[in-house]
Amino acid sequence: MEKSAISDEYSKEHASGKRQSLKDASLSSYVWQQYELTEQHKRQIVEDAWLGVAFYTGNQWVRFNRSLNTLVAENRPMWRVRMVLNYILPTVETFVGKVTENRPGFMCLPSSSDEDDIEAARQCDRLLEWVWDELDMGLKINELAKWCALTPAAFLKVWWDPTKGHERPVTEPVLGMEPDEDGQIPSKIRYEKTGMPHVDVLSCLEVGWDPGAKDIDSCRWMLHVNNMHIDDVRARWPKKGKQITPGSSMVSDRYSQLIIKQVRGDSSSQETMVDRVTVVEYFEKPSPRYPKGLYALVCRGVVLE
């Protein structure tokens, strides 16, 4: 992995966090075994996905190396000129345009013929329209359709982000204070975010699933592999994040990430994988082992959450 100043700074720090418990170590090993299992069983799917992505971006000479689990571009002789006449790109763009030309509509039905229920349903329609525009769902549906055209599968990951939205005042009593003359307990006002739904568009390269499942309903577990910057990891998990250093190789190399950015239409500077670590987010349905289900975030053998 490429070195950087940020990596050097974190490498100099002493691991001041406590060593994780035996339970966390067992859970981390369990999640990583599940990750290796799904990567083994979806290898052909990943290879087909990279083939479609390579032709779409005009890199059809790129091949997928199964042993390295990444893309490899063979060195061409200096005298050879690779002429690319890309028929795949306009075909995919035409397909995406056709399947996304009509915007999905919302229709909230009132629970009764009462005027208040009818007005509530009307307001729900407007709320869903606002959320759709606020989340830029038009662009995300366009990206989802593109991934569906290029790869065997694509996913929408929808979750609630409590750090988003607008600030609102919340009044709460001050603990340990005596009531005043009117019998009122002194209170203070703090501000918190209202929260907002968050939608991520994921390809089959970033998602793993139960290999024995027939469909999404019978899928017992799934996981999301995300490459996060070390600063974001330590800011979000200040205690356990101290045990994480950006010293491990990434699941995807920089060349693969660059091609993915081309598919997503990202025209920003070429983002490298420096100072990033692989975070595995694991979801499992309730079972006799985990009656309430299992959710875990694991990074380099450390259970963050």
Short mmCIF file of C-alpha atoms in Angstrom, two decimals:
data_model
loop_
_atom_site.label_atom_id
_atom_site.label_comp_id
_atom_site.label_asym_id
_atom_site.label_seq_id
_atom_site.Cartn_x
_atom_site.Cartn_y
_atom_site.Cartn_z
CA MET A 1 0.00 0.00 0.00
CA GLU A 2 1.21 3.46 -0.88
CA LYS A 3 2.60 5.48 2.02
CA SER A 4 1.48 8.99 2.90
CA ALA A 5 1.96 11.59 5.61
CA ILE A 6 -1.36 10.67 7.22
CA SER A 7 -0.42 7.00 7.36
CA ASP A 8 2.92 7.88 8.95
CA GLU A 9 1.22 9.99 11.62
CA TYR A 10 -1.14 7.20 12.63
CA SER A 11 1.63 4.61 12.49
CA LYS A 12 3.65 6.62 15.02
CA GLU A 13 0.81 6.57 17.53
CA HIS A 14 0.81 3.94 20.23
CA ALA A 15 -2.28 1.74 20.29
CA SER A 16 -3.75 3.35 23.38
CA GLY A 17 -7.10 1.60 23.07
CA LYS A 18 -7.84 -1.47 25.11
CA ARG A 19 -7.39 -4.87 23.54
CA GLN A 20 -10.72 -6.17 22.34
CA SER A 21 -12.53 -8.83 24.29
CA LEU A 22 -12.73 -12.50 23.39
CA LYS A 23 -16.33 -11.98 22.29
CA ASP A 24 -15.37 -9.21 19.86
CA ALA A 25 -12.48 -11.27 18.52
CA SER A 26 -14.82 -14.20 17.89
CA LEU A 27 -17.37 -11.93 16.20
CA SER A 28 -14.71 -10.34 14.00
CA SER A 29 -13.50 -13.77 12.90
CA TYR A 30 -17.08 -14.84 12.19
CA VAL A 31 -17.80 -11.81 9.98
CA TRP A 32 -14.54 -12.19 8.08
CA GLN A 33 -15.27 -15.87 7.40
CA GLN A 34 -18.66 -14.87 6.01
CA TYR A 35 -16.95 -12.29 3.81
CA GLU A 36 -14.48 -14.86 2.44
CA LEU A 37 -17.35 -17.30 1.84
CA THR A 38 -19.36 -14.86 -0.27
CA GLU A 39 -16.28 -13.74 -2.21
CA GLN A 40 -15.52 -17.35 -3.09
CA HIS A 41 -19.04 -18.12 -4.30
CA LYS A 42 -19.59 -14.92 -6.31
CA ARG A 43 -16.25 -15.06 -8.13
CA GLN A 44 -17.87 -15.74 -11.51
CA ILE A 45 -20.36 -12.92 -10.93
CA VAL A 46 -17.50 -10.52 -10.14
CA GLU A 47 -15.62 -11.61 -13.24
CA ASP A 48 -18.69 -11.03 -15.43
CA ALA A 49 -19.24 -7.65 -13.79
CA TRP A 50 -15.69 -6.51 -14.50
CA LEU A 51 -16.02 -7.69 -18.10
CA GLY A 52 -19.09 -5.49 -18.63
CA VAL A 53 -17.49 -2.53 -16.89
CA ALA A 54 -14.28 -2.89 -18.92
CA PHE A 55 -16.11 -2.84 -22.25
CA TYR A 56 -18.27 0.11 -21.17
CA THR A 57 -15.22 2.21 -20.28
CA GLY A 58 -13.29 1.21 -23.43
CA ASN A 59 -10.79 -0.95 -21.57
CA GLN A 60 -11.70 -4.30 -23.13
CA TRP A 61 -8.09 -5.51 -22.98
CA VAL A 62 -8.26 -5.52 -19.18
CA ARG A 63 -8.62 -8.94 -17.58
CA PHE A 64 -9.64 -10.05 -14.11
CA ASN A 65 -6.96 -11.85 -12.14
CA ARG A 66 -8.61 -14.48 -9.95
CA SER A 67 -5.59 -15.05 -7.75
CA LEU A 68 -5.14 -11.33 -7.01
CA ASN A 69 -8.91 -10.61 -7.08
CA THR A 70 -8.35 -7.42 -9.04
CA LEU A 71 -8.01 -6.02 -12.56
CA VAL A 72 -4.82 -6.42 -14.51
CA ALA A 73 -3.84 -4.46 -17.61
CA GLU A 74 -1.14 -6.22 -19.59
CA ASN A 75 1.73 -4.05 -20.76
CA ARG A 76 1.43 -3.45 -24.49
CA PRO A 77 4.41 -3.08 -26.82
CA MET A 78 5.39 0.50 -27.52
CA TRP A 79 4.62 0.11 -31.21
CA ARG A 80 1.05 -1.13 -30.68
CA VAL A 81 -1.76 1.43 -30.83
CA ARG A 82 -5.05 0.40 -29.31
CA MET A 83 -7.91 1.76 -31.38
CA VAL A 84 -11.22 1.74 -29.51
CA LEU A 85 -14.58 2.10 -31.24
CA ASN A 86 -16.91 1.80 -28.27
CA TYR A 87 -20.35 0.49 -29.27
CA ILE A 88 -21.19 -0.59 -25.74
CA LEU A 89 -21.30 2.89 -24.17
CA PRO A 90 -24.03 4.42 -26.41
CA THR A 91 -26.03 1.18 -26.22
CA VAL A 92 -26.01 1.23 -22.43
CA GLU A 93 -26.78 4.95 -22.28
CA THR A 94 -29.76 4.45 -24.61
CA PHE A 95 -31.03 1.58 -22.48
CA VAL A 96 -30.68 3.60 -19.27
CA GLY A 97 -32.47 6.56 -20.84
CA LYS A 98 -35.42 4.37 -21.86
CA VAL A 99 -35.90 2.67 -18.49
CA THR A 100 -35.61 5.95 -16.54
CA GLU A 101 -37.51 8.32 -18.85
CA ASN A 102 -40.65 8.12 -16.71
CA ARG A 103 -40.26 9.33 -13.16
CA PRO A 104 -41.89 7.10 -10.52
CA GLY A 105 -45.02 8.64 -9.06
CA PHE A 106 -46.45 8.50 -5.55
CA MET A 107 -50.06 7.87 -4.56
CA CYS A 108 -50.91 7.81 -0.86
CA LEU A 109 -54.46 6.56 -0.28
CA PRO A 110 -56.49 7.94 2.64
CA SER A 111 -57.53 5.45 5.30
CA SER A 112 -61.12 6.73 5.15
CA SER A 113 -63.35 9.23 3.38
CA ASP A 114 -62.88 11.73 6.21
CA GLU A 115 -61.60 15.11 5.04
CA ASP A 116 -58.71 15.05 7.52
CA ASP A 117 -57.51 11.66 6.21
CA ILE A 118 -57.75 12.88 2.62
CA GLU A 119 -55.69 15.95 3.47
CA ALA A 120 -53.13 13.81 5.35
CA ALA A 121 -52.72 11.58 2.29
CA ARG A 122 -52.28 14.66 0.13
CA GLN A 123 -49.56 15.96 2.45
CA CYS A 124 -47.82 12.56 2.38
CA ASP A 125 -47.66 12.80 -1.41
CA ARG A 126 -45.95 16.17 -1.13
CA LEU A 127 -43.57 14.87 1.55
CA LEU A 128 -42.46 11.95 -0.63
CA GLU A 129 -41.94 14.29 -3.58
CA TRP A 130 -39.75 16.53 -1.40
CA VAL A 131 -37.69 13.60 -0.08
CA TRP A 132 -37.25 12.30 -3.63
CA ASP A 133 -35.82 15.63 -4.78
CA GLU A 134 -33.81 16.17 -1.59
CA LEU A 135 -32.02 12.82 -2.01
CA ASP A 136 -31.38 13.32 -5.77
CA MET A 137 -33.12 10.02 -6.41
CA GLY A 138 -33.34 10.72 -10.13
CA LEU A 139 -29.55 10.51 -10.45
CA LYS A 140 -29.37 7.48 -8.19
CA ILE A 141 -32.01 5.57 -10.15
CA ASN A 142 -30.05 6.41 -13.30
CA GLU A 143 -26.88 4.98 -11.75
CA LEU A 144 -28.76 1.89 -10.54
CA ALA A 145 -30.06 1.22 -14.05
CA LYS A 146 -26.53 1.57 -15.44
CA TRP A 147 -25.13 -0.97 -12.98
CA CYS A 148 -28.01 -3.33 -13.83
CA ALA A 149 -27.12 -3.08 -17.52
CA LEU A 150 -23.40 -3.70 -16.97
CA THR A 151 -23.35 -6.23 -14.13
CA PRO A 152 -25.43 -9.22 -13.01
CA ALA A 153 -26.92 -7.32 -10.03
CA ALA A 154 -27.18 -3.92 -8.37
CA PHE A 155 -28.59 -2.78 -5.02
CA LEU A 156 -30.14 0.19 -3.24
CA LYS A 157 -29.03 0.46 0.38
CA VAL A 158 -31.49 2.62 2.31
CA TRP A 159 -30.76 3.58 5.90
CA TRP A 160 -31.59 6.30 8.40
CA ASP A 161 -28.88 8.88 9.03
CA PRO A 162 -29.49 10.75 12.33
CA THR A 163 -26.75 13.29 11.51
CA LYS A 164 -28.60 14.68 8.47
CA GLY A 165 -31.60 16.96 8.17
CA HIS A 166 -32.43 20.26 9.82
CA GLU A 167 -31.65 21.31 13.36
CA ARG A 168 -34.53 21.49 15.82
CA PRO A 169 -34.65 22.70 19.44
CA VAL A 170 -35.31 20.08 22.12
CA THR A 171 -36.24 21.10 25.65
CA GLU A 172 -35.03 18.79 28.42
CA PRO A 173 -35.03 19.17 32.23
CA VAL A 174 -31.79 19.95 34.04
CA LEU A 175 -30.90 16.99 36.25
CA GLY A 176 -30.21 17.70 39.91
CA MET A 177 -32.02 21.06 39.94
CA GLU A 178 -34.81 21.84 42.42
CA PRO A 179 -38.19 23.11 41.17
CA ASP A 180 -38.68 26.87 41.26
CA GLU A 181 -41.39 28.80 43.11
CA ASP A 182 -44.00 27.84 40.53
CA GLY A 183 -43.08 24.17 40.81
CA GLN A 184 -41.42 24.13 37.40
CA ILE A 185 -38.21 22.15 36.95
CA PRO A 186 -35.51 24.24 35.21
CA SER A 187 -34.91 23.13 31.66
CA LYS A 188 -32.39 23.76 28.94
CA ILE A 189 -32.61 23.81 25.17
CA ARG A 190 -30.31 21.76 23.00
CA TYR A 191 -30.32 21.35 19.24
CA GLU A 192 -30.35 18.05 17.40
CA LYS A 193 -30.75 16.94 13.81
CA THR A 194 -34.11 15.69 12.59
CA GLY A 195 -32.46 12.89 10.62
CA MET A 196 -32.98 11.91 6.98
CA PRO A 197 -33.08 8.71 4.97
CA HIS A 198 -29.89 7.98 3.05
CA VAL A 199 -29.72 5.98 -0.17
CA ASP A 200 -26.56 4.40 -1.57
CA VAL A 201 -26.28 2.75 -4.98
CA LEU A 202 -24.12 -0.37 -4.72
CA SER A 203 -22.86 -2.78 -7.34
CA CYS A 204 -22.37 -6.51 -6.87
CA LEU A 205 -18.65 -5.72 -6.43
CA GLU A 206 -19.43 -4.08 -3.07
CA VAL A 207 -22.13 -6.41 -1.73
CA GLY A 208 -21.96 -9.99 -0.48
CA TRP A 209 -24.87 -12.30 0.27
CA ASP A 210 -25.84 -15.74 1.48
CA PRO A 211 -24.71 -18.07 -1.36
CA GLY A 212 -27.43 -20.61 -0.56
CA ALA A 213 -30.30 -18.12 -0.88
CA LYS A 214 -32.79 -18.48 -3.73
CA ASP A 215 -33.90 -14.84 -3.63
CA ILE A 216 -33.68 -11.77 -1.41
CA ASP A 217 -36.46 -13.02 0.89
CA SER A 218 -34.66 -16.28 1.68
CA CYS A 219 -31.28 -14.54 2.10
CA ARG A 220 -30.16 -15.06 5.71
CA TRP A 221 -27.34 -12.52 5.70
CA MET A 222 -25.72 -9.81 3.60
CA LEU A 223 -22.71 -7.57 3.90
CA HIS A 224 -21.41 -4.32 2.45
CA VAL A 225 -17.70 -3.74 1.88
CA ASN A 226 -16.81 -0.05 2.06
CA ASN A 227 -13.45 1.69 1.79
CA MET A 228 -13.41 4.52 4.35
CA HIS A 229 -10.78 7.13 5.07
CA ILE A 230 -8.94 6.60 8.34
CA ASP A 231 -9.95 10.08 9.55
CA ASP A 232 -13.65 9.22 9.09
CA VAL A 233 -13.21 5.94 10.95
CA ARG A 234 -11.52 7.58 13.93
CA ALA A 235 -14.02 10.44 14.03
CA ARG A 236 -17.05 8.15 13.99
CA TRP A 237 -15.62 5.58 16.45
CA PRO A 238 -13.20 7.59 18.62
CA LYS A 239 -12.52 4.79 21.12
CA LYS A 240 -12.14 1.68 18.99
CA GLY A 241 -10.91 3.68 16.01
CA LYS A 242 -7.59 4.20 17.81
CA GLN A 243 -6.79 0.55 17.14
CA ILE A 244 -7.09 1.05 13.37
CA THR A 245 -4.14 2.13 11.24
CA PRO A 246 -4.11 2.47 7.44
CA GLY A 247 -1.52 -0.22 7.01
CA SER A 248 -3.39 -2.97 5.24
CA SER A 249 -3.86 -3.53 1.52
CA MET A 250 -7.26 -2.72 0.09
CA VAL A 251 -9.78 -5.12 -1.37
CA SER A 252 -9.79 -3.04 -4.56
CA ASP A 253 -6.73 -1.42 -6.03
CA ARG A 254 -6.51 2.11 -7.39
CA TYR A 255 -6.89 1.01 -11.02
CA SER A 256 -10.19 -0.73 -10.27
CA GLN A 257 -11.45 2.27 -8.34
CA LEU A 258 -10.60 4.57 -11.22
CA ILE A 259 -12.66 2.47 -13.65
CA ILE A 260 -15.60 2.43 -11.21
CA LYS A 261 -15.44 6.23 -11.04
CA GLN A 262 -15.67 6.34 -14.84
CA VAL A 263 -18.83 4.23 -14.74
CA ARG A 264 -20.38 6.53 -12.13
CA GLY A 265 -19.50 9.62 -14.15
CA ASP A 266 -17.25 11.04 -11.46
CA SER A 267 -15.09 13.70 -13.13
CA SER A 268 -13.16 14.63 -9.98
CA SER A 269 -9.45 14.10 -9.61
CA GLN A 270 -8.20 10.53 -9.55
CA GLU A 271 -8.84 9.38 -6.02
CA THR A 272 -6.23 7.01 -4.69
CA MET A 273 -6.73 4.42 -1.99
CA VAL A 274 -4.13 6.01 0.26
CA ASP A 275 -5.13 6.28 3.95
CA ARG A 276 -8.22 4.11 3.48
CA VAL A 277 -9.24 0.96 5.27
CA THR A 278 -11.77 -1.74 4.43
CA VAL A 279 -14.86 -1.70 6.64
CA VAL A 280 -17.23 -4.68 6.44
CA GLU A 281 -20.83 -3.96 7.47
CA TYR A 282 -22.65 -7.20 8.25
CA PHE A 283 -26.41 -7.86 8.53
CA GLU A 284 -28.00 -11.13 9.63
CA LYS A 285 -31.64 -12.05 10.22
CA PRO A 286 -32.87 -13.24 13.63
CA SER A 287 -32.04 -16.86 14.39
CA PRO A 288 -31.73 -19.16 17.45
CA ARG A 289 -28.11 -17.96 17.71
CA TYR A 290 -29.08 -14.28 17.48
CA PRO A 291 -32.77 -13.88 18.45
CA LYS A 292 -32.69 -10.14 17.63
CA GLY A 293 -30.55 -10.52 14.54
CA LEU A 294 -26.92 -9.47 14.15
CA TYR A 295 -25.40 -6.20 13.00
CA ALA A 296 -21.65 -5.62 13.10
CA LEU A 297 -19.06 -3.26 11.65
CA VAL A 298 -15.60 -4.82 11.44
CA CYS A 299 -12.36 -3.23 10.30
CA ARG A 300 -9.01 -5.03 10.38
CA GLY A 301 -10.11 -7.46 13.05
CA VAL A 302 -11.64 -4.77 15.29
CA VAL A 303 -15.39 -4.68 15.95
CA LEU A 304 -16.23 -0.99 15.64
CA GLU A 305 -19.93 -1.31 16.34
#
